[in-house]
Every structure is written in C-alpha cells, then in structure tokens.
C-alpha cells in the first residue's frame, strides 16, 4: 500500500500538472474510441502498451479475456459492452489475449483449478478453445499447445461477442469493428486475427492496413437528411 500511495503522490505532483486541461475535460465525461477487453493478468497494461492517454481506452479485464455468449450468462463484461456500444458509441472493440496466460494453462490442465469452483465455472466459457484445439490438433502440447489455445480462445470470444444483439446491430450498420489480438509479453509482439486468412498475423506499426475480424456491414448508417 505504501508503494501505491507514493505512486499516486508522484502522479499528482508530476503527471497531473502537465495534463491539467485534459483532466478538466475528462471530469465532465468520457468519449473513448475503443473498448479493450483483456485478461486481469497484472503483466498486461493496455494504457502503457499503447501509450494511451486518459479517456482513450475503455478497458475491461477479467480472467481469460472472456465474453460469455448472449443470454447464457449475465455478467459485468456483457453489461460493459452494451454500455460502451450504446452510450459511449465506441467504434472498435478489441479482445486481447496474451502469452503465458494462467487461464489458458488451466484449460490445458483443469486440475489446476479443481479447488476453485468459481474459476472453473467461469473457464467453461473458454472451453470452445480447448475443444477446437483437441479436435484439430490432438498432438499439440506444451508451449505450442498453449499458444494455439490462447489464439483459439480469442477467436472463440470474438464469436461470443458477435452474439450480443447490440454488437451485432452496430456491426451490421458499419458503426462498429471488432479485433482479436494476442500480446507477447517477453518480446513486445502483437498479432491480430485476420478473418479473411483465418489466421493470426503479425501487426507491424507503419504497415498499410491491419488484420480485421469484422464481418461486412449489411445496412447503411442512416444520415440526418434521410431521417
């Protein structure tokens, strides 16, 4: 606790004064462009990783960067997504997994959470990843198996995300785009799911375009003149 209080004192004395006007505006409300859903792992720090300023990212964290399917489980993450899309009008939602994920290790070895019934029940929302890998890559074990589980979990959660009516409607009108990423802690690497290619590809800053996981929009966004 002492370390946290000292850190806040440093923020208040050194960071806040230089951005006083930013915080004055933020005191009246927020308008982030992106919702970032990631793991609760303490090594994953979205604002630090993406050099984001206060108010830029609407971050939600839980074990395994999970989004339960619509109507299967009423949860904080589903409520947060609805709020982000309907009220904050975010343009992008990112689901981001990471290397060396304890939740994915629990998918590999369920005995790790046998004495944690709440965690085990929550991890059932990621069981699609375990099943996909087991059926399509039965020989994958160890670090390679963990990597594929991590990727398939991101893909599975993207599919769950698309079951939310608010998300589906916003994507259909072209107002929302979704993305699936995996962050490599050791090498500061970032890979994104390319739905067209059906695989994860390296995200390179400065490269033209980036991998997309968004279905094609099917409805035009109504204009003010057409209203």
PDB file of C-alpha atoms in Angstrom:
ATOM      1  CA  UNK A   1       0.000   0.000   0.000  1.00  0.00           C
ATOM      2  CA  UNK A   2       2.828   2.379   0.766  1.00  0.00           C
ATOM      3  CA  UNK A   3       4.147   1.907  -2.781  1.00  0.00           C
ATOM      4  CA  UNK A   4       0.721   2.738  -4.250  1.00  0.00           C
ATOM      5  CA  UNK A   5       0.326   5.893  -2.173  1.00  0.00           C
ATOM      6  CA  UNK A   6       3.808   7.019  -3.151  1.00  0.00           C
ATOM      7  CA  UNK A   7       2.965   6.329  -6.795  1.00  0.00           C
ATOM      8  CA  UNK A   8      -0.180   8.431  -6.549  1.00  0.00           C
ATOM      9  CA  UNK A   9       1.808  11.251  -4.994  1.00  0.00           C
ATOM     10  CA  UNK A  10       4.220  11.141  -7.942  1.00  0.00           C
ATOM     11  CA  UNK A  11       1.277  11.193 -10.368  1.00  0.00           C
ATOM     12  CA  UNK A  12      -0.331  14.142  -8.599  1.00  0.00           C
ATOM     13  CA  UNK A  13       2.884  16.155  -8.422  1.00  0.00           C
ATOM     14  CA  UNK A  14       4.497  15.310 -11.784  1.00  0.00           C
ATOM     15  CA  UNK A  15       1.944  13.928 -14.255  1.00  0.00           C
ATOM     16  CA  UNK A  16      -1.278  15.710 -13.372  1.00  0.00           C
ATOM     17  CA  UNK A  17       0.036  19.305 -13.574  1.00  0.00           C
ATOM     18  CA  UNK A  18       1.268  18.750 -17.139  1.00  0.00           C
ATOM     19  CA  UNK A  19      -2.150  17.429 -18.216  1.00  0.00           C
ATOM     20  CA  UNK A  20      -4.419  19.529 -16.043  1.00  0.00           C
ATOM     21  CA  UNK A  21      -6.551  20.655 -19.000  1.00  0.00           C
ATOM     22  CA  UNK A  22      -7.042  17.054 -20.142  1.00  0.00           C
ATOM     23  CA  UNK A  23      -8.312  16.026 -16.726  1.00  0.00           C
ATOM     24  CA  UNK A  24     -10.520  19.119 -16.520  1.00  0.00           C
ATOM     25  CA  UNK A  25     -12.297  17.990 -19.700  1.00  0.00           C
ATOM     26  CA  UNK A  26     -12.453  14.360 -18.553  1.00  0.00           C
ATOM     27  CA  UNK A  27     -14.112  15.425 -15.321  1.00  0.00           C
ATOM     28  CA  UNK A  28     -17.214  16.245 -17.387  1.00  0.00           C
ATOM     29  CA  UNK A  29     -17.379  12.937 -19.272  1.00  0.00           C
ATOM     30  CA  UNK A  30     -15.640  10.381 -21.476  1.00  0.00           C
ATOM     31  CA  UNK A  31     -15.686   9.566 -25.182  1.00  0.00           C
ATOM     32  CA  UNK A  32     -13.250   6.684 -25.807  1.00  0.00           C
ATOM     33  CA  UNK A  33     -12.994   5.379 -29.349  1.00  0.00           C
ATOM     34  CA  UNK A  34     -12.072   1.823 -28.360  1.00  0.00           C
ATOM     35  CA  UNK A  35     -13.197  -0.760 -25.847  1.00  0.00           C
ATOM     36  CA  UNK A  36     -10.317  -3.027 -24.860  1.00  0.00           C
ATOM     37  CA  UNK A  37     -11.207  -6.393 -23.296  1.00  0.00           C
ATOM     38  CA  UNK A  38      -8.197  -8.189 -21.892  1.00  0.00           C
ATOM     39  CA  UNK A  39      -7.011 -10.501 -19.142  1.00  0.00           C
ATOM     40  CA  UNK A  40      -6.776  -9.484 -15.489  1.00  0.00           C
ATOM     41  CA  UNK A  41      -3.111 -10.573 -15.531  1.00  0.00           C
ATOM     42  CA  UNK A  42      -1.029  -7.854 -13.856  1.00  0.00           C
ATOM     43  CA  UNK A  43       1.573  -8.000 -16.644  1.00  0.00           C
ATOM     44  CA  UNK A  44      -0.886  -6.731 -19.249  1.00  0.00           C
ATOM     45  CA  UNK A  45      -1.223  -2.934 -19.089  1.00  0.00           C
ATOM     46  CA  UNK A  46      -3.152  -1.610 -22.106  1.00  0.00           C
ATOM     47  CA  UNK A  47      -2.634   2.091 -21.419  1.00  0.00           C
ATOM     48  CA  UNK A  48       1.121   1.566 -21.071  1.00  0.00           C
ATOM     49  CA  UNK A  49       1.388  -0.814 -24.046  1.00  0.00           C
ATOM     50  CA  UNK A  50      -0.387   1.540 -26.441  1.00  0.00           C
ATOM     51  CA  UNK A  51       0.818   4.844 -24.996  1.00  0.00           C
ATOM     52  CA  UNK A  52      -2.847   5.745 -24.488  1.00  0.00           C
ATOM     53  CA  UNK A  53      -3.899   8.996 -22.899  1.00  0.00           C
ATOM     54  CA  UNK A  54      -6.609   9.209 -20.223  1.00  0.00           C
ATOM     55  CA  UNK A  55     -10.024   8.806 -21.807  1.00  0.00           C
ATOM     56  CA  UNK A  56      -8.830   6.995 -24.952  1.00  0.00           C
ATOM     57  CA  UNK A  57      -9.482   3.381 -23.923  1.00  0.00           C
ATOM     58  CA  UNK A  58     -12.500   1.870 -22.183  1.00  0.00           C
ATOM     59  CA  UNK A  59     -10.786  -1.118 -20.555  1.00  0.00           C
ATOM     60  CA  UNK A  60     -12.474  -4.224 -19.146  1.00  0.00           C
ATOM     61  CA  UNK A  61     -10.415  -7.001 -17.583  1.00  0.00           C
ATOM     62  CA  UNK A  62     -11.288 -10.497 -16.400  1.00  0.00           C
ATOM     63  CA  UNK A  63      -9.693 -13.923 -16.127  1.00  0.00           C
ATOM     64  CA  UNK A  64      -9.048 -15.184 -19.657  1.00  0.00           C
ATOM     65  CA  UNK A  65     -10.374 -12.095 -21.550  1.00  0.00           C
ATOM     66  CA  UNK A  66     -13.731 -13.850 -21.758  1.00  0.00           C
ATOM     67  CA  UNK A  67     -17.037 -12.663 -23.223  1.00  0.00           C
ATOM     68  CA  UNK A  68     -19.859 -15.080 -22.334  1.00  0.00           C
ATOM     69  CA  UNK A  69     -22.366 -15.734 -25.125  1.00  0.00           C
ATOM     70  CA  UNK A  70     -25.541 -13.650 -25.030  1.00  0.00           C
ATOM     71  CA  UNK A  71     -28.309 -14.972 -22.730  1.00  0.00           C
ATOM     72  CA  UNK A  72     -26.040 -17.704 -21.364  1.00  0.00           C
ATOM     73  CA  UNK A  73     -24.555 -15.660 -18.562  1.00  0.00           C
ATOM     74  CA  UNK A  74     -25.486 -12.183 -17.340  1.00  0.00           C
ATOM     75  CA  UNK A  75     -22.163 -10.634 -16.424  1.00  0.00           C
ATOM     76  CA  UNK A  76     -20.307  -7.397 -15.893  1.00  0.00           C
ATOM     77  CA  UNK A  77     -18.449  -7.736 -19.170  1.00  0.00           C
ATOM     78  CA  UNK A  78     -21.655  -8.075 -21.222  1.00  0.00           C
ATOM     79  CA  UNK A  79     -23.176  -5.071 -19.454  1.00  0.00           C
ATOM     80  CA  UNK A  80     -19.985  -3.068 -20.043  1.00  0.00           C
ATOM     81  CA  UNK A  81     -20.028  -3.927 -23.759  1.00  0.00           C
ATOM     82  CA  UNK A  82     -23.641  -2.808 -24.116  1.00  0.00           C
ATOM     83  CA  UNK A  83     -22.804   0.458 -22.359  1.00  0.00           C
ATOM     84  CA  UNK A  84     -19.711   1.009 -24.493  1.00  0.00           C
ATOM     85  CA  UNK A  85     -21.619   0.484 -27.749  1.00  0.00           C
ATOM     86  CA  UNK A  86     -24.923   2.197 -26.931  1.00  0.00           C
ATOM     87  CA  UNK A  87     -23.810   5.064 -24.682  1.00  0.00           C
ATOM     88  CA  UNK A  88     -20.133   5.687 -25.366  1.00  0.00           C
ATOM     89  CA  UNK A  89     -20.528   4.883 -29.081  1.00  0.00           C
ATOM     90  CA  UNK A  90     -17.127   3.190 -29.341  1.00  0.00           C
ATOM     91  CA  UNK A  91     -16.007   2.455 -32.903  1.00  0.00           C
ATOM     92  CA  UNK A  92     -13.815  -0.545 -32.065  1.00  0.00           C
ATOM     93  CA  UNK A  93     -13.789  -3.458 -29.633  1.00  0.00           C
ATOM     94  CA  UNK A  94     -10.537  -5.379 -29.139  1.00  0.00           C
ATOM     95  CA  UNK A  95     -10.328  -8.748 -27.393  1.00  0.00           C
ATOM     96  CA  UNK A  96      -6.701  -9.261 -26.410  1.00  0.00           C
ATOM     97  CA  UNK A  97      -5.135 -12.443 -25.060  1.00  0.00           C
ATOM     98  CA  UNK A  98      -1.516 -12.776 -24.013  1.00  0.00           C
ATOM     99  CA  UNK A  99       1.398 -15.188 -23.735  1.00  0.00           C
ATOM    100  CA  UNK A 100       1.924 -17.322 -20.610  1.00  0.00           C
ATOM    101  CA  UNK A 101      -1.764 -16.936 -19.665  1.00  0.00           C
ATOM    102  CA  UNK A 102      -2.706 -18.755 -16.468  1.00  0.00           C
ATOM    103  CA  UNK A 103      -6.300 -19.149 -17.622  1.00  0.00           C
ATOM    104  CA  UNK A 104      -5.160 -20.931 -20.775  1.00  0.00           C
ATOM    105  CA  UNK A 105      -2.879 -23.150 -18.681  1.00  0.00           C
ATOM    106  CA  UNK A 106      -5.976 -24.107 -16.704  1.00  0.00           C
ATOM    107  CA  UNK A 107      -7.627 -25.163 -19.978  1.00  0.00           C
ATOM    108  CA  UNK A 108      -4.650 -27.423 -20.629  1.00  0.00           C
ATOM    109  CA  UNK A 109      -4.661 -28.754 -17.070  1.00  0.00           C
ATOM    110  CA  UNK A 110      -8.122 -28.478 -15.423  1.00  0.00           C
ATOM    111  CA  UNK A 111      -6.738 -29.918 -12.192  1.00  0.00           C
ATOM    112  CA  UNK A 112      -5.089 -26.549 -11.568  1.00  0.00           C
ATOM    113  CA  UNK A 113      -8.489 -25.050 -10.710  1.00  0.00           C
ATOM    114  CA  UNK A 114     -10.225 -28.043  -9.145  1.00  0.00           C
ATOM    115  CA  UNK A 115     -10.197 -26.322  -5.734  1.00  0.00           C
ATOM    116  CA  UNK A 116     -11.517 -23.053  -7.215  1.00  0.00           C
ATOM    117  CA  UNK A 117     -15.108 -23.826  -8.277  1.00  0.00           C
ATOM    118  CA  UNK A 118     -15.920 -20.259  -9.322  1.00  0.00           C
ATOM    119  CA  UNK A 119     -12.851 -20.055 -11.546  1.00  0.00           C
ATOM    120  CA  UNK A 120     -13.583 -23.487 -13.018  1.00  0.00           C
ATOM    121  CA  UNK A 121     -17.176 -22.455 -13.815  1.00  0.00           C
ATOM    122  CA  UNK A 122     -16.008 -19.211 -15.420  1.00  0.00           C
ATOM    123  CA  UNK A 123     -13.481 -21.069 -17.556  1.00  0.00           C
ATOM    124  CA  UNK A 124     -16.285 -23.089 -19.145  1.00  0.00           C
ATOM    125  CA  UNK A 125     -16.850 -20.016 -21.337  1.00  0.00           C
ATOM    126  CA  UNK A 126     -13.410 -20.705 -22.840  1.00  0.00           C
ATOM    127  CA  UNK A 127     -13.940 -24.426 -23.308  1.00  0.00           C
ATOM    128  CA  UNK A 128     -14.604 -23.881 -27.008  1.00  0.00           C
ATOM    129  CA  UNK A 129     -10.872 -23.187 -27.427  1.00  0.00           C
ATOM    130  CA  UNK A 130      -9.879 -26.422 -25.704  1.00  0.00           C
ATOM    131  CA  UNK A 131     -12.320 -28.421 -27.832  1.00  0.00           C
ATOM    132  CA  UNK A 132     -11.237 -26.826 -31.137  1.00  0.00           C
ATOM    133  CA  UNK A 133      -7.554 -27.470 -30.423  1.00  0.00           C
ATOM    134  CA  UNK A 134      -8.207 -31.020 -29.177  1.00  0.00           C
ATOM    135  CA  UNK A 135     -10.235 -31.903 -32.288  1.00  0.00           C
ATOM    136  CA  UNK A 136      -7.964 -30.265 -34.846  1.00  0.00           C
ATOM    137  CA  UNK A 137      -4.530 -30.553 -33.258  1.00  0.00           C
ATOM    138  CA  UNK A 138      -4.629 -33.519 -30.860  1.00  0.00           C
ATOM    139  CA  UNK A 139      -0.831 -33.708 -30.774  1.00  0.00           C
ATOM    140  CA  UNK A 140      -0.341 -30.103 -29.693  1.00  0.00           C
ATOM    141  CA  UNK A 141       1.109 -29.952 -26.195  1.00  0.00           C
ATOM    142  CA  UNK A 142       3.369 -27.739 -24.118  1.00  0.00           C
ATOM    143  CA  UNK A 143       4.172 -24.214 -25.279  1.00  0.00           C
ATOM    144  CA  UNK A 144       2.822 -24.736 -28.810  1.00  0.00           C
ATOM    145  CA  UNK A 145      -0.430 -26.092 -27.431  1.00  0.00           C
ATOM    146  CA  UNK A 146      -0.665 -23.112 -25.076  1.00  0.00           C
ATOM    147  CA  UNK A 147      -0.095 -20.692 -27.962  1.00  0.00           C
ATOM    148  CA  UNK A 148      -2.844 -22.276 -30.043  1.00  0.00           C
ATOM    149  CA  UNK A 149      -5.216 -22.352 -27.061  1.00  0.00           C
ATOM    150  CA  UNK A 150      -4.583 -18.657 -26.481  1.00  0.00           C
ATOM    151  CA  UNK A 151      -5.317 -17.841 -30.114  1.00  0.00           C
ATOM    152  CA  UNK A 152      -8.406 -20.039 -30.324  1.00  0.00           C
ATOM    153  CA  UNK A 153      -9.755 -18.534 -27.128  1.00  0.00           C
ATOM    154  CA  UNK A 154      -9.552 -15.058 -28.683  1.00  0.00           C
ATOM    155  CA  UNK A 155     -11.366 -16.351 -31.791  1.00  0.00           C
ATOM    156  CA  UNK A 156     -13.987 -18.062 -29.619  1.00  0.00           C
ATOM    157  CA  UNK A 157     -14.612 -14.919 -27.590  1.00  0.00           C
ATOM    158  CA  UNK A 158     -14.984 -12.911 -30.808  1.00  0.00           C
ATOM    159  CA  UNK A 159     -17.715 -15.335 -31.819  1.00  0.00           C
ATOM    160  CA  UNK A 160     -19.388 -14.885 -28.424  1.00  0.00           C
ATOM    161  CA  UNK A 161     -19.106 -11.112 -28.833  1.00  0.00           C
ATOM    162  CA  UNK A 162     -20.994 -11.296 -32.111  1.00  0.00           C
ATOM    163  CA  UNK A 163     -23.975 -12.944 -30.340  1.00  0.00           C
ATOM    164  CA  UNK A 164     -24.696  -9.758 -28.373  1.00  0.00           C
ATOM    165  CA  UNK A 165     -27.607  -8.018 -30.150  1.00  0.00           C
ATOM    166  CA  UNK A 166     -26.151  -4.546 -29.557  1.00  0.00           C
ATOM    167  CA  UNK A 167     -22.836  -5.578 -31.085  1.00  0.00           C
ATOM    168  CA  UNK A 168     -24.457  -7.420 -33.999  1.00  0.00           C
ATOM    169  CA  UNK A 169     -26.613  -4.410 -34.878  1.00  0.00           C
ATOM    170  CA  UNK A 170     -23.693  -1.964 -34.718  1.00  0.00           C
ATOM    171  CA  UNK A 171     -21.509  -4.200 -36.898  1.00  0.00           C
ATOM    172  CA  UNK A 172     -24.302  -4.706 -39.426  1.00  0.00           C
ATOM    173  CA  UNK A 173     -24.577  -0.936 -39.888  1.00  0.00           C
ATOM    174  CA  UNK A 174     -20.818  -0.438 -40.104  1.00  0.00           C
ATOM    175  CA  UNK A 175     -20.635   1.579 -36.886  1.00  0.00           C
ATOM    176  CA  UNK A 176     -18.508  -0.956 -35.013  1.00  0.00           C
ATOM    177  CA  UNK A 177     -15.427  -3.005 -35.880  1.00  0.00           C
ATOM    178  CA  UNK A 178     -14.054  -5.892 -33.810  1.00  0.00           C
ATOM    179  CA  UNK A 179     -10.489  -7.135 -33.449  1.00  0.00           C
ATOM    180  CA  UNK A 180      -8.751 -10.136 -31.885  1.00  0.00           C
ATOM    181  CA  UNK A 181      -5.174  -9.693 -30.714  1.00  0.00           C
ATOM    182  CA  UNK A 182      -2.546 -11.665 -28.792  1.00  0.00           C
ATOM    183  CA  UNK A 183       0.213  -9.836 -26.915  1.00  0.00           C
ATOM    184  CA  UNK A 184       3.638 -11.456 -26.452  1.00  0.00           C
ATOM    185  CA  UNK A 185       4.915 -10.262 -23.068  1.00  0.00           C
ATOM    186  CA  UNK A 186       8.570 -11.268 -23.466  1.00  0.00           C
ATOM    187  CA  UNK A 187       9.122  -9.848 -26.962  1.00  0.00           C
ATOM    188  CA  UNK A 188       6.617  -6.958 -27.030  1.00  0.00           C
ATOM    189  CA  UNK A 189       4.982  -8.606 -30.031  1.00  0.00           C
ATOM    190  CA  UNK A 190       1.407  -8.171 -31.210  1.00  0.00           C
ATOM    191  CA  UNK A 191      -0.515 -10.491 -33.518  1.00  0.00           C
ATOM    192  CA  UNK A 192      -4.020  -9.968 -34.853  1.00  0.00           C
ATOM    193  CA  UNK A 193      -6.651 -12.347 -36.172  1.00  0.00           C
ATOM    194  CA  UNK A 194      -7.240 -11.920 -39.903  1.00  0.00           C
ATOM    195  CA  UNK A 195     -10.716 -13.278 -40.620  1.00  0.00           C
ATOM    196  CA  UNK A 196     -10.063 -13.302 -44.375  1.00  0.00           C
ATOM    197  CA  UNK A 197      -6.983 -15.506 -43.999  1.00  0.00           C
ATOM    198  CA  UNK A 198      -8.255 -17.442 -40.988  1.00  0.00           C
ATOM    199  CA  UNK A 199      -5.053 -16.995 -39.008  1.00  0.00           C
ATOM    200  CA  UNK A 200      -3.137 -14.658 -36.723  1.00  0.00           C
ATOM    201  CA  UNK A 201      -0.651 -12.351 -38.405  1.00  0.00           C
ATOM    202  CA  UNK A 202       1.980 -10.001 -37.038  1.00  0.00           C
ATOM    203  CA  UNK A 203       0.835  -6.418 -36.536  1.00  0.00           C
ATOM    204  CA  UNK A 204       3.566  -4.114 -37.757  1.00  0.00           C
ATOM    205  CA  UNK A 205       3.365  -0.397 -36.909  1.00  0.00           C
ATOM    206  CA  UNK A 206       3.517   1.671 -40.068  1.00  0.00           C
ATOM    207  CA  UNK A 207       2.349  -1.153 -42.323  1.00  0.00           C
ATOM    208  CA  UNK A 208      -0.599  -0.356 -44.614  1.00  0.00           C
ATOM    209  CA  UNK A 209      -3.782  -1.741 -43.074  1.00  0.00           C
ATOM    210  CA  UNK A 210      -4.113  -4.202 -40.234  1.00  0.00           C
ATOM    211  CA  UNK A 211      -5.864  -7.551 -39.666  1.00  0.00           C
ATOM    212  CA  UNK A 212      -9.646  -7.380 -39.245  1.00  0.00           C
ATOM    213  CA  UNK A 213     -12.145  -9.721 -37.618  1.00  0.00           C
ATOM    214  CA  UNK A 214     -15.236  -7.708 -38.576  1.00  0.00           C
ATOM    215  CA  UNK A 215     -17.954  -9.138 -40.851  1.00  0.00           C
ATOM    216  CA  UNK A 216     -19.060  -6.986 -43.776  1.00  0.00           C
ATOM    217  CA  UNK A 217     -21.661  -4.324 -42.946  1.00  0.00           C
ATOM    218  CA  UNK A 218     -25.084  -5.054 -44.397  1.00  0.00           C
ATOM    219  CA  UNK A 219     -27.012  -1.867 -43.606  1.00  0.00           C
ATOM    220  CA  UNK A 220     -26.075   1.726 -44.382  1.00  0.00           C
ATOM    221  CA  UNK A 221     -25.824   4.101 -41.472  1.00  0.00           C
ATOM    222  CA  UNK A 222     -28.833   6.463 -41.697  1.00  0.00           C
ATOM    223  CA  UNK A 223     -27.948  10.077 -42.394  1.00  0.00           C
ATOM    224  CA  UNK A 224     -29.512  13.147 -40.830  1.00  0.00           C
ATOM    225  CA  UNK A 225     -31.129  14.128 -44.155  1.00  0.00           C
ATOM    226  CA  UNK A 226     -32.729  10.695 -44.502  1.00  0.00           C
ATOM    227  CA  UNK A 227     -34.178  10.790 -41.003  1.00  0.00           C
TER     228      UNK A 227
END
